[in-house]
Amino acid sequence: MQIKAIRFRTDGFATQGFAFGGEEGMEAFDPEKRYRSGLTNYLIDTGDEVILVDTGIPAGTPEEVPDEKTLIYTGKDICTYMEAFAALGYRPEQVTKILLTHKHSDHSGELKSFPNAKIYVNRAELDAQELQGIPNIVPVDFDDGPYFCFPESQTVAENIHYIKATGHTKGNSLVIVEDDGLFYMMHGDITYVDEALYENKLSVVYEDRDATRETLDRVREFVSHHPTVYLSTHTPQGYENLEGRRIVDLSDPPETIPPGEVTFKTASGKYVCSVCGFVYDPAEGDPAHGIPPGTAFEDLPDDWRCPRCRQPKSKFNRA
C-alpha cells in the first residue's frame, strides 16, 4: 500500500477568523493571524487498484488575487491537478475508484477525466450542481455499520473505509486507510488548517453547524485513541504529515509555521468563490438571479450569493 500526495497549489493562507470562527464568530479571533494554505489531494495505490480521494479544481480555474481583506487564499498554481497526477507516474485509465469527500469543485473538479473510475459519493450529495452529467457515480449509503466512533461507514477496498462525516456539506465524508499499524485520515474540509484540529475550532463554512461540531468531536475522539496521520486538503501540513508519517497528538500541537510573503498580481475583474470555486465573470453576469451581463462584482447587491454554494460576496476573492 502506498499513499501519495497530489499537490497543485501552494503559498496561500487562511485567516484565523476563517479557520476558527465557526462557533464564536470571526470577530473573536486575531484578524492579523494567518496560517499556511494550499491545495493537495491524495492517491492510494493498493498494488491492485489506484484509488483517488478527490480530484482537484477544474483546469483553467484562475488563481485568486488576495488583498488585506481576503479570508482564505488557496495559493498560486504549481501546475494543474491533472499534471500533478501525471507527475506521479499514473495514467487516468488506471484509476479504478474515486472517493469524493464532498461536492465543492475544488474537490470534484476533474471527476470527468477518469473514464474507468467508479465515483463513490454520499447519496445525500447526488443533487449537487457539480455532480450533474458525471457518469459512473456509485451512491453510498454507508451500510457497513460503525467504524470505531463513527456510526456509519462503508468499506470500499481492503483496509480502506469511506466514512459519513456530515456538516461542512450535507453529504460530507472522509476516508481512513489502515496500513502498517497507522490510520491515514484523508478529509476535505473538516478543518482548513491543522491548528483548528488541535484547538478544537470549526471553520466558518458549513451547511449544518451542529453536524459539523459532531463530526469534529468524533474526529478528535478517533485520533485520541488511534495512531492517526491527518491528511488535509487546504494546508501543506497534509503532505508534510504524510511525508513524515506524523501522528496526531492533541496534547502536543506542532509548531505553527507562518505563511510566506504573498505575491500580488493585477486583478482580471473576475472573482472566485473561495468555498466552491465558482468564477463570477462580469462579462457574463448572473442572469438566472437577475444580474445582467456587464455587472462588475463591486456592483452586485449586498445580498447576492454564489449561484453554486450560496455563500455571500465576502467569501469571494479577486482573480
JSON list of C-alpha atoms in Angstrom, two decimals, residues 94-319:
[
{"chain": "A", "resi": 94, "resn": "GLN", "atom": "CA", "xyz": [-5.58, 3.21, -14.34]},
{"chain": "A", "resi": 95, "resn": "VAL", "atom": "CA", "xyz": [-7.81, 4.80, -11.69]},
{"chain": "A", "resi": 96, "resn": "THR", "atom": "CA", "xyz": [-10.45, 2.32, -10.54]},
{"chain": "A", "resi": 97, "resn": "LYS", "atom": "CA", "xyz": [-12.21, 4.27, -7.76]},
{"chain": "A", "resi": 98, "resn": "ILE", "atom": "CA", "xyz": [-12.59, 7.90, -6.68]},
{"chain": "A", "resi": 99, "resn": "LEU", "atom": "CA", "xyz": [-13.75, 8.60, -3.13]},
{"chain": "A", "resi": 100, "resn": "LEU", "atom": "CA", "xyz": [-15.31, 12.07, -3.06]},
{"chain": "A", "resi": 101, "resn": "THR", "atom": "CA", "xyz": [-15.19, 13.92, 0.25]},
{"chain": "A", "resi": 102, "resn": "HIS", "atom": "CA", "xyz": [-17.80, 16.42, -0.92]},
{"chain": "A", "resi": 103, "resn": "LYS", "atom": "CA", "xyz": [-19.28, 18.26, -3.88]},
{"chain": "A", "resi": 104, "resn": "HIS", "atom": "CA", "xyz": [-17.32, 21.53, -3.99]},
{"chain": "A", "resi": 105, "resn": "SER", "atom": "CA", "xyz": [-15.41, 21.97, -7.22]},
{"chain": "A", "resi": 106, "resn": "ASP", "atom": "CA", "xyz": [-12.01, 22.31, -5.56]},
{"chain": "A", "resi": 107, "resn": "HIS", "atom": "CA", "xyz": [-12.54, 18.64, -4.64]},
{"chain": "A", "resi": 108, "resn": "SER", "atom": "CA", "xyz": [-14.57, 17.37, -7.59]},
{"chain": "A", "resi": 109, "resn": "GLY", "atom": "CA", "xyz": [-13.16, 19.43, -10.45]},
{"chain": "A", "resi": 110, "resn": "GLU", "atom": "CA", "xyz": [-11.64, 16.68, -12.60]},
{"chain": "A", "resi": 111, "resn": "LEU", "atom": "CA", "xyz": [-14.02, 13.76, -11.98]},
{"chain": "A", "resi": 112, "resn": "LYS", "atom": "CA", "xyz": [-14.76, 13.51, -15.70]},
{"chain": "A", "resi": 113, "resn": "SER", "atom": "CA", "xyz": [-11.07, 12.93, -16.50]},
{"chain": "A", "resi": 114, "resn": "PHE", "atom": "CA", "xyz": [-11.02, 9.33, -15.24]},
{"chain": "A", "resi": 115, "resn": "PRO", "atom": "CA", "xyz": [-13.05, 7.18, -17.65]},
{"chain": "A", "resi": 116, "resn": "ASN", "atom": "CA", "xyz": [-12.76, 3.84, -15.83]},
{"chain": "A", "resi": 117, "resn": "ALA", "atom": "CA", "xyz": [-13.28, 5.02, -12.26]},
{"chain": "A", "resi": 118, "resn": "LYS", "atom": "CA", "xyz": [-16.29, 4.32, -10.10]},
{"chain": "A", "resi": 119, "resn": "ILE", "atom": "CA", "xyz": [-17.01, 7.54, -8.24]},
{"chain": "A", "resi": 120, "resn": "TYR", "atom": "CA", "xyz": [-18.15, 6.94, -4.65]},
{"chain": "A", "resi": 121, "resn": "VAL", "atom": "CA", "xyz": [-20.41, 9.75, -3.39]},
{"chain": "A", "resi": 122, "resn": "ASN", "atom": "CA", "xyz": [-22.54, 10.10, -0.28]},
{"chain": "A", "resi": 123, "resn": "ARG", "atom": "CA", "xyz": [-26.09, 9.66, -1.60]},
{"chain": "A", "resi": 124, "resn": "ALA", "atom": "CA", "xyz": [-27.11, 12.93, 0.06]},
{"chain": "A", "resi": 125, "resn": "GLU", "atom": "CA", "xyz": [-24.76, 14.80, -2.32]},
{"chain": "A", "resi": 126, "resn": "LEU", "atom": "CA", "xyz": [-26.20, 13.47, -5.60]},
{"chain": "A", "resi": 127, "resn": "ASP", "atom": "CA", "xyz": [-28.31, 16.52, -6.44]},
{"chain": "A", "resi": 128, "resn": "ALA", "atom": "CA", "xyz": [-25.29, 18.85, -6.30]},
{"chain": "A", "resi": 129, "resn": "GLN", "atom": "CA", "xyz": [-24.76, 21.01, -9.38]},
{"chain": "A", "resi": 130, "resn": "GLU", "atom": "CA", "xyz": [-21.09, 19.99, -9.53]},
{"chain": "A", "resi": 131, "resn": "LEU", "atom": "CA", "xyz": [-22.00, 16.31, -9.99]},
{"chain": "A", "resi": 132, "resn": "GLN", "atom": "CA", "xyz": [-24.57, 16.60, -12.76]},
{"chain": "A", "resi": 133, "resn": "GLY", "atom": "CA", "xyz": [-23.77, 14.77, -16.01]},
{"chain": "A", "resi": 134, "resn": "ILE", "atom": "CA", "xyz": [-20.93, 12.75, -14.49]},
{"chain": "A", "resi": 135, "resn": "PRO", "atom": "CA", "xyz": [-21.08, 9.02, -15.30]},
{"chain": "A", "resi": 136, "resn": "ASN", "atom": "CA", "xyz": [-20.09, 6.07, -13.10]},
{"chain": "A", "resi": 137, "resn": "ILE", "atom": "CA", "xyz": [-21.30, 7.56, -9.82]},
{"chain": "A", "resi": 138, "resn": "VAL", "atom": "CA", "xyz": [-21.85, 5.00, -7.06]},
{"chain": "A", "resi": 139, "resn": "PRO", "atom": "CA", "xyz": [-24.25, 6.34, -4.41]},
{"chain": "A", "resi": 140, "resn": "VAL", "atom": "CA", "xyz": [-23.08, 5.33, -0.93]},
{"chain": "A", "resi": 141, "resn": "ASP", "atom": "CA", "xyz": [-25.49, 4.53, 1.91]},
{"chain": "A", "resi": 142, "resn": "PHE", "atom": "CA", "xyz": [-22.81, 3.63, 4.49]},
{"chain": "A", "resi": 143, "resn": "ASP", "atom": "CA", "xyz": [-24.46, 0.30, 5.25]},
{"chain": "A", "resi": 144, "resn": "ASP", "atom": "CA", "xyz": [-21.42, -1.49, 6.70]},
{"chain": "A", "resi": 145, "resn": "GLY", "atom": "CA", "xyz": [-22.19, -0.19, 10.18]},
{"chain": "A", "resi": 146, "resn": "PRO", "atom": "CA", "xyz": [-19.98, 1.67, 12.66]},
{"chain": "A", "resi": 147, "resn": "TYR", "atom": "CA", "xyz": [-16.26, 2.19, 12.22]},
{"chain": "A", "resi": 148, "resn": "PHE", "atom": "CA", "xyz": [-14.96, 2.72, 15.75]},
{"chain": "A", "resi": 149, "resn": "CYS", "atom": "CA", "xyz": [-16.56, 6.02, 16.93]},
{"chain": "A", "resi": 150, "resn": "PHE", "atom": "CA", "xyz": [-18.06, 6.83, 13.52]},
{"chain": "A", "resi": 151, "resn": "PRO", "atom": "CA", "xyz": [-21.63, 5.43, 13.34]},
{"chain": "A", "resi": 152, "resn": "GLU", "atom": "CA", "xyz": [-21.81, 4.94, 9.54]},
{"chain": "A", "resi": 153, "resn": "SER", "atom": "CA", "xyz": [-19.20, 3.60, 7.15]},
{"chain": "A", "resi": 154, "resn": "GLN", "atom": "CA", "xyz": [-18.63, 1.59, 4.01]},
{"chain": "A", "resi": 155, "resn": "THR", "atom": "CA", "xyz": [-15.57, -0.49, 3.20]},
{"chain": "A", "resi": 156, "resn": "VAL", "atom": "CA", "xyz": [-14.58, 0.17, -0.43]},
{"chain": "A", "resi": 157, "resn": "ALA", "atom": "CA", "xyz": [-11.43, -2.00, -0.53]},
{"chain": "A", "resi": 158, "resn": "GLU", "atom": "CA", "xyz": [-9.41, -3.96, 1.98]},
{"chain": "A", "resi": 159, "resn": "ASN", "atom": "CA", "xyz": [-8.40, -1.59, 4.81]},
{"chain": "A", "resi": 160, "resn": "ILE", "atom": "CA", "xyz": [-9.96, 1.41, 3.05]},
{"chain": "A", "resi": 161, "resn": "HIS", "atom": "CA", "xyz": [-13.04, 2.89, 4.72]},
{"chain": "A", "resi": 162, "resn": "TYR", "atom": "CA", "xyz": [-15.40, 5.59, 3.48]},
{"chain": "A", "resi": 163, "resn": "ILE", "atom": "CA", "xyz": [-16.91, 7.37, 6.49]},
{"chain": "A", "resi": 164, "resn": "LYS", "atom": "CA", "xyz": [-20.01, 9.55, 6.77]},
{"chain": "A", "resi": 165, "resn": "ALA", "atom": "CA", "xyz": [-18.88, 12.89, 8.23]},
{"chain": "A", "resi": 166, "resn": "THR", "atom": "CA", "xyz": [-21.60, 15.45, 7.52]},
{"chain": "A", "resi": 167, "resn": "GLY", "atom": "CA", "xyz": [-21.71, 19.13, 8.38]},
{"chain": "A", "resi": 168, "resn": "HIS", "atom": "CA", "xyz": [-19.42, 21.03, 6.03]},
{"chain": "A", "resi": 169, "resn": "THR", "atom": "CA", "xyz": [-21.89, 19.83, 3.40]},
{"chain": "A", "resi": 170, "resn": "LYS", "atom": "CA", "xyz": [-24.91, 17.60, 3.85]},
{"chain": "A", "resi": 171, "resn": "GLY", "atom": "CA", "xyz": [-23.02, 14.79, 2.11]},
{"chain": "A", "resi": 172, "resn": "ASN", "atom": "CA", "xyz": [-19.55, 15.34, 3.54]},
{"chain": "A", "resi": 173, "resn": "SER", "atom": "CA", "xyz": [-17.39, 12.23, 4.01]},
{"chain": "A", "resi": 174, "resn": "LEU", "atom": "CA", "xyz": [-13.85, 11.27, 4.94]},
{"chain": "A", "resi": 175, "resn": "VAL", "atom": "CA", "xyz": [-11.56, 8.34, 4.17]},
{"chain": "A", "resi": 176, "resn": "ILE", "atom": "CA", "xyz": [-9.48, 6.24, 6.57]},
{"chain": "A", "resi": 177, "resn": "VAL", "atom": "CA", "xyz": [-6.79, 3.88, 5.32]},
{"chain": "A", "resi": 178, "resn": "GLU", "atom": "CA", "xyz": [-5.22, 1.33, 7.66]},
{"chain": "A", "resi": 179, "resn": "ASP", "atom": "CA", "xyz": [-1.61, 0.50, 6.81]},
{"chain": "A", "resi": 180, "resn": "ASP", "atom": "CA", "xyz": [1.35, -0.79, 8.80]},
{"chain": "A", "resi": 181, "resn": "GLY", "atom": "CA", "xyz": [-0.25, -0.06, 12.16]},
{"chain": "A", "resi": 182, "resn": "LEU", "atom": "CA", "xyz": [-1.26, 3.51, 11.27]},
{"chain": "A", "resi": 183, "resn": "PHE", "atom": "CA", "xyz": [-4.56, 5.14, 10.33]},
{"chain": "A", "resi": 184, "resn": "TYR", "atom": "CA", "xyz": [-4.35, 7.67, 7.49]},
{"chain": "A", "resi": 185, "resn": "MET", "atom": "CA", "xyz": [-7.32, 10.06, 7.67]},
{"chain": "A", "resi": 186, "resn": "MET", "atom": "CA", "xyz": [-7.97, 11.92, 4.40]},
{"chain": "A", "resi": 187, "resn": "HIS", "atom": "CA", "xyz": [-10.58, 14.64, 4.53]},
{"chain": "A", "resi": 188, "resn": "GLY", "atom": "CA", "xyz": [-11.77, 17.64, 2.57]},
{"chain": "A", "resi": 189, "resn": "ASP", "atom": "CA", "xyz": [-12.73, 20.49, 4.87]},
{"chain": "A", "resi": 190, "resn": "ILE", "atom": "CA", "xyz": [-13.28, 19.04, 8.34]},
{"chain": "A", "resi": 191, "resn": "THR", "atom": "CA", "xyz": [-10.65, 21.65, 9.19]},
{"chain": "A", "resi": 192, "resn": "TYR", "atom": "CA", "xyz": [-8.87, 24.06, 6.86]},
{"chain": "A", "resi": 193, "resn": "VAL", "atom": "CA", "xyz": [-5.67, 24.07, 8.93]},
{"chain": "A", "resi": 194, "resn": "ASP", "atom": "CA", "xyz": [-4.35, 21.52, 11.42]},
{"chain": "A", "resi": 195, "resn": "GLU", "atom": "CA", "xyz": [-4.25, 24.16, 14.15]},
{"chain": "A", "resi": 196, "resn": "ALA", "atom": "CA", "xyz": [-8.05, 24.06, 14.14]},
{"chain": "A", "resi": 197, "resn": "LEU", "atom": "CA", "xyz": [-7.99, 20.33, 14.88]},
{"chain": "A", "resi": 198, "resn": "TYR", "atom": "CA", "xyz": [-5.70, 20.89, 17.87]},
{"chain": "A", "resi": 199, "resn": "GLU", "atom": "CA", "xyz": [-7.60, 23.95, 19.09]},
{"chain": "A", "resi": 200, "resn": "ASN", "atom": "CA", "xyz": [-10.98, 22.24, 18.55]},
{"chain": "A", "resi": 201, "resn": "LYS", "atom": "CA", "xyz": [-12.36, 25.01, 16.32]},
{"chain": "A", "resi": 202, "resn": "LEU", "atom": "CA", "xyz": [-14.81, 24.97, 13.41]},
{"chain": "A", "resi": 203, "resn": "SER", "atom": "CA", "xyz": [-14.29, 26.98, 10.25]},
{"chain": "A", "resi": 204, "resn": "VAL", "atom": "CA", "xyz": [-16.95, 29.45, 9.17]},
{"chain": "A", "resi": 205, "resn": "VAL", "atom": "CA", "xyz": [-18.01, 27.26, 6.21]},
{"chain": "A", "resi": 206, "resn": "TYR", "atom": "CA", "xyz": [-20.69, 24.67, 6.86]},
{"chain": "A", "resi": 207, "resn": "GLU", "atom": "CA", "xyz": [-24.22, 23.72, 5.85]},
{"chain": "A", "resi": 208, "resn": "ASP", "atom": "CA", "xyz": [-25.08, 22.34, 9.31]},
{"chain": "A", "resi": 209, "resn": "ARG", "atom": "CA", "xyz": [-23.15, 23.70, 12.27]},
{"chain": "A", "resi": 210, "resn": "ASP", "atom": "CA", "xyz": [-24.37, 21.10, 14.77]},
{"chain": "A", "resi": 211, "resn": "ALA", "atom": "CA", "xyz": [-23.40, 18.25, 12.45]},
{"chain": "A", "resi": 212, "resn": "THR", "atom": "CA", "xyz": [-20.03, 19.91, 11.81]},
{"chain": "A", "resi": 213, "resn": "ARG", "atom": "CA", "xyz": [-19.38, 20.07, 15.57]},
{"chain": "A", "resi": 214, "resn": "GLU", "atom": "CA", "xyz": [-20.41, 16.43, 15.98]},
{"chain": "A", "resi": 215, "resn": "THR", "atom": "CA", "xyz": [-18.08, 15.36, 13.18]},
{"chain": "A", "resi": 216, "resn": "LEU", "atom": "CA", "xyz": [-15.10, 17.25, 14.60]},
{"chain": "A", "resi": 217, "resn": "ASP", "atom": "CA", "xyz": [-15.79, 15.76, 18.03]},
{"chain": "A", "resi": 218, "resn": "ARG", "atom": "CA", "xyz": [-15.71, 12.28, 16.52]},
{"chain": "A", "resi": 219, "resn": "VAL", "atom": "CA", "xyz": [-12.53, 13.03, 14.58]},
{"chain": "A", "resi": 220, "resn": "ARG", "atom": "CA", "xyz": [-10.82, 14.21, 17.76]},
{"chain": "A", "resi": 221, "resn": "GLU", "atom": "CA", "xyz": [-12.05, 11.16, 19.65]},
{"chain": "A", "resi": 222, "resn": "PHE", "atom": "CA", "xyz": [-10.72, 8.88, 16.93]},
{"chain": "A", "resi": 223, "resn": "VAL", "atom": "CA", "xyz": [-7.27, 10.47, 16.73]},
{"chain": "A", "resi": 224, "resn": "SER", "atom": "CA", "xyz": [-7.04, 10.36, 20.54]},
{"chain": "A", "resi": 225, "resn": "HIS", "atom": "CA", "xyz": [-7.31, 6.58, 20.53]},
{"chain": "A", "resi": 226, "resn": "HIS", "atom": "CA", "xyz": [-5.65, 5.55, 17.25]},
{"chain": "A", "resi": 227, "resn": "PRO", "atom": "CA", "xyz": [-2.25, 6.47, 15.77]},
{"chain": "A", "resi": 228, "resn": "THR", "atom": "CA", "xyz": [-3.53, 8.76, 13.01]},
{"chain": "A", "resi": 229, "resn": "VAL", "atom": "CA", "xyz": [-1.77, 10.63, 10.22]},
{"chain": "A", "resi": 230, "resn": "TYR", "atom": "CA", "xyz": [-4.07, 13.57, 9.43]},
{"chain": "A", "resi": 231, "resn": "LEU", "atom": "CA", "xyz": [-4.12, 14.37, 5.70]},
{"chain": "A", "resi": 232, "resn": "SER", "atom": "CA", "xyz": [-5.77, 17.69, 4.93]},
{"chain": "A", "resi": 233, "resn": "THR", "atom": "CA", "xyz": [-6.61, 19.31, 1.60]},
{"chain": "A", "resi": 234, "resn": "HIS", "atom": "CA", "xyz": [-6.18, 23.02, 2.27]},
{"chain": "A", "resi": 235, "resn": "THR", "atom": "CA", "xyz": [-2.87, 23.14, 4.13]},
{"chain": "A", "resi": 236, "resn": "PRO", "atom": "CA", "xyz": [0.67, 21.94, 3.34]},
{"chain": "A", "resi": 237, "resn": "GLN", "atom": "CA", "xyz": [0.56, 20.29, 6.76]},
{"chain": "A", "resi": 238, "resn": "GLY", "atom": "CA", "xyz": [-1.29, 17.46, 4.98]},
{"chain": "A", "resi": 239, "resn": "TYR", "atom": "CA", "xyz": [1.54, 16.33, 2.73]},
{"chain": "A", "resi": 240, "resn": "GLU", "atom": "CA", "xyz": [4.09, 17.18, 5.44]},
{"chain": "A", "resi": 241, "resn": "ASN", "atom": "CA", "xyz": [2.26, 14.83, 7.81]},
{"chain": "A", "resi": 242, "resn": "LEU", "atom": "CA", "xyz": [2.28, 12.17, 5.10]},
{"chain": "A", "resi": 243, "resn": "GLU", "atom": "CA", "xyz": [5.98, 12.56, 4.31]},
{"chain": "A", "resi": 244, "resn": "GLY", "atom": "CA", "xyz": [6.94, 12.37, 7.99]},
{"chain": "A", "resi": 245, "resn": "ARG", "atom": "CA", "xyz": [4.26, 9.83, 8.99]},
{"chain": "A", "resi": 246, "resn": "ARG", "atom": "CA", "xyz": [3.49, 12.37, 11.70]},
{"chain": "A", "resi": 247, "resn": "ILE", "atom": "CA", "xyz": [0.93, 11.09, 14.20]},
{"chain": "A", "resi": 248, "resn": "VAL", "atom": "CA", "xyz": [-1.61, 13.44, 15.78]},
{"chain": "A", "resi": 249, "resn": "ASP", "atom": "CA", "xyz": [-1.04, 14.13, 19.47]},
{"chain": "A", "resi": 250, "resn": "LEU", "atom": "CA", "xyz": [-3.72, 16.56, 20.62]},
{"chain": "A", "resi": 251, "resn": "SER", "atom": "CA", "xyz": [-1.73, 17.35, 23.76]},
{"chain": "A", "resi": 252, "resn": "ASP", "atom": "CA", "xyz": [1.33, 18.39, 21.75]},
{"chain": "A", "resi": 253, "resn": "PRO", "atom": "CA", "xyz": [0.42, 20.72, 18.85]},
{"chain": "A", "resi": 254, "resn": "PRO", "atom": "CA", "xyz": [3.05, 21.14, 16.14]},
{"chain": "A", "resi": 255, "resn": "GLU", "atom": "CA", "xyz": [4.77, 24.47, 15.78]},
{"chain": "A", "resi": 256, "resn": "THR", "atom": "CA", "xyz": [2.89, 26.86, 13.51]},
{"chain": "A", "resi": 257, "resn": "ILE", "atom": "CA", "xyz": [4.94, 27.97, 10.52]},
{"chain": "A", "resi": 258, "resn": "PRO", "atom": "CA", "xyz": [3.83, 31.40, 9.28]},
{"chain": "A", "resi": 259, "resn": "PRO", "atom": "CA", "xyz": [2.92, 31.76, 5.60]},
{"chain": "A", "resi": 260, "resn": "GLY", "atom": "CA", "xyz": [5.48, 33.29, 3.30]},
{"chain": "A", "resi": 261, "resn": "GLU", "atom": "CA", "xyz": [5.20, 36.57, 1.51]},
{"chain": "A", "resi": 262, "resn": "VAL", "atom": "CA", "xyz": [2.11, 36.74, -0.72]},
{"chain": "A", "resi": 263, "resn": "THR", "atom": "CA", "xyz": [2.59, 37.68, -4.36]},
{"chain": "A", "resi": 264, "resn": "PHE", "atom": "CA", "xyz": [0.11, 40.32, -5.51]},
{"chain": "A", "resi": 265, "resn": "LYS", "atom": "CA", "xyz": [-0.97, 40.49, -9.15]},
{"chain": "A", "resi": 266, "resn": "THR", "atom": "CA", "xyz": [-3.18, 42.62, -11.35]},
{"chain": "A", "resi": 267, "resn": "ALA", "atom": "CA", "xyz": [-6.81, 41.60, -10.99]},
{"chain": "A", "resi": 268, "resn": "SER", "atom": "CA", "xyz": [-8.78, 40.47, -14.06]},
{"chain": "A", "resi": 269, "resn": "GLY", "atom": "CA", "xyz": [-12.16, 41.70, -12.88]},
{"chain": "A", "resi": 270, "resn": "LYS", "atom": "CA", "xyz": [-13.31, 38.12, -12.23]},
{"chain": "A", "resi": 271, "resn": "TYR", "atom": "CA", "xyz": [-13.92, 36.81, -8.72]},
{"chain": "A", "resi": 272, "resn": "VAL", "atom": "CA", "xyz": [-13.59, 33.23, -7.42]},
{"chain": "A", "resi": 273, "resn": "CYS", "atom": "CA", "xyz": [-15.68, 31.72, -4.62]},
{"chain": "A", "resi": 274, "resn": "SER", "atom": "CA", "xyz": [-13.19, 30.52, -2.01]},
{"chain": "A", "resi": 275, "resn": "VAL", "atom": "CA", "xyz": [-15.60, 27.79, -0.90]},
{"chain": "A", "resi": 276, "resn": "CYS", "atom": "CA", "xyz": [-16.70, 26.07, -4.12]},
{"chain": "A", "resi": 277, "resn": "GLY", "atom": "CA", "xyz": [-14.53, 27.60, -6.86]},
{"chain": "A", "resi": 278, "resn": "PHE", "atom": "CA", "xyz": [-17.34, 29.26, -8.83]},
{"chain": "A", "resi": 279, "resn": "VAL", "atom": "CA", "xyz": [-15.98, 32.06, -11.03]},
{"chain": "A", "resi": 280, "resn": "TYR", "atom": "CA", "xyz": [-18.04, 35.23, -11.32]},
{"chain": "A", "resi": 281, "resn": "ASP", "atom": "CA", "xyz": [-17.30, 36.82, -14.69]},
{"chain": "A", "resi": 282, "resn": "PRO", "atom": "CA", "xyz": [-18.67, 40.37, -15.09]},
{"chain": "A", "resi": 283, "resn": "ALA", "atom": "CA", "xyz": [-18.96, 39.80, -18.84]},
{"chain": "A", "resi": 284, "resn": "GLU", "atom": "CA", "xyz": [-21.48, 37.02, -18.17]},
{"chain": "A", "resi": 285, "resn": "GLY", "atom": "CA", "xyz": [-23.17, 38.33, -15.03]},
{"chain": "A", "resi": 286, "resn": "ASP", "atom": "CA", "xyz": [-25.67, 36.03, -13.32]},
{"chain": "A", "resi": 287, "resn": "PRO", "atom": "CA", "xyz": [-28.85, 36.28, -15.41]},
{"chain": "A", "resi": 288, "resn": "ALA", "atom": "CA", "xyz": [-30.52, 33.40, -13.58]},
{"chain": "A", "resi": 289, "resn": "HIS", "atom": "CA", "xyz": [-30.54, 35.60, -10.47]},
{"chain": "A", "resi": 290, "resn": "GLY", "atom": "CA", "xyz": [-31.33, 38.92, -12.11]},
{"chain": "A", "resi": 291, "resn": "ILE", "atom": "CA", "xyz": [-27.75, 40.11, -12.69]},
{"chain": "A", "resi": 292, "resn": "PRO", "atom": "CA", "xyz": [-27.27, 41.24, -16.30]},
{"chain": "A", "resi": 293, "resn": "PRO", "atom": "CA", "xyz": [-24.01, 40.81, -18.26]},
{"chain": "A", "resi": 294, "resn": "GLY", "atom": "CA", "xyz": [-21.61, 43.69, -17.72]},
{"chain": "A", "resi": 295, "resn": "THR", "atom": "CA", "xyz": [-22.24, 43.95, -13.96]},
{"chain": "A", "resi": 296, "resn": "ALA", "atom": "CA", "xyz": [-18.99, 44.43, -12.02]},
{"chain": "A", "resi": 297, "resn": "PHE", "atom": "CA", "xyz": [-18.60, 42.35, -8.90]},
{"chain": "A", "resi": 298, "resn": "GLU", "atom": "CA", "xyz": [-18.47, 45.53, -6.81]},
{"chain": "A", "resi": 299, "resn": "ASP", "atom": "CA", "xyz": [-21.91, 46.49, -8.16]},
{"chain": "A", "resi": 300, "resn": "LEU", "atom": "CA", "xyz": [-23.62, 43.24, -7.17]},
{"chain": "A", "resi": 301, "resn": "PRO", "atom": "CA", "xyz": [-26.32, 43.67, -4.50]},
{"chain": "A", "resi": 302, "resn": "ASP", "atom": "CA", "xyz": [-25.10, 43.12, -0.95]},
{"chain": "A", "resi": 303, "resn": "ASP", "atom": "CA", "xyz": [-27.45, 40.14, -0.60]},
{"chain": "A", "resi": 304, "resn": "TRP", "atom": "CA", "xyz": [-26.20, 38.43, -3.79]},
{"chain": "A", "resi": 305, "resn": "ARG", "atom": "CA", "xyz": [-24.87, 34.94, -3.15]},
{"chain": "A", "resi": 306, "resn": "CYS", "atom": "CA", "xyz": [-22.77, 32.41, -5.01]},
{"chain": "A", "resi": 307, "resn": "PRO", "atom": "CA", "xyz": [-25.08, 30.70, -7.54]},
{"chain": "A", "resi": 308, "resn": "ARG", "atom": "CA", "xyz": [-23.49, 27.33, -6.74]},
{"chain": "A", "resi": 309, "resn": "CYS", "atom": "CA", "xyz": [-22.96, 27.13, -2.96]},
{"chain": "A", "resi": 310, "resn": "ARG", "atom": "CA", "xyz": [-24.95, 30.17, -1.75]},
{"chain": "A", "resi": 311, "resn": "GLN", "atom": "CA", "xyz": [-22.06, 31.76, 0.13]},
{"chain": "A", "resi": 312, "resn": "PRO", "atom": "CA", "xyz": [-22.09, 35.58, 0.42]},
{"chain": "A", "resi": 313, "resn": "LYS", "atom": "CA", "xyz": [-19.91, 38.03, -1.51]},
{"chain": "A", "resi": 314, "resn": "SER", "atom": "CA", "xyz": [-17.41, 38.15, 1.36]},
{"chain": "A", "resi": 315, "resn": "LYS", "atom": "CA", "xyz": [-16.30, 34.61, 0.50]},
{"chain": "A", "resi": 316, "resn": "PHE", "atom": "CA", "xyz": [-15.13, 35.67, -3.00]},
{"chain": "A", "resi": 317, "resn": "ASN", "atom": "CA", "xyz": [-11.57, 36.60, -3.91]},
{"chain": "A", "resi": 318, "resn": "ARG", "atom": "CA", "xyz": [-10.33, 38.61, -6.88]},
{"chain": "A", "resi": 319, "resn": "ALA", "atom": "CA", "xyz": [-8.93, 36.60, -9.79]}
]
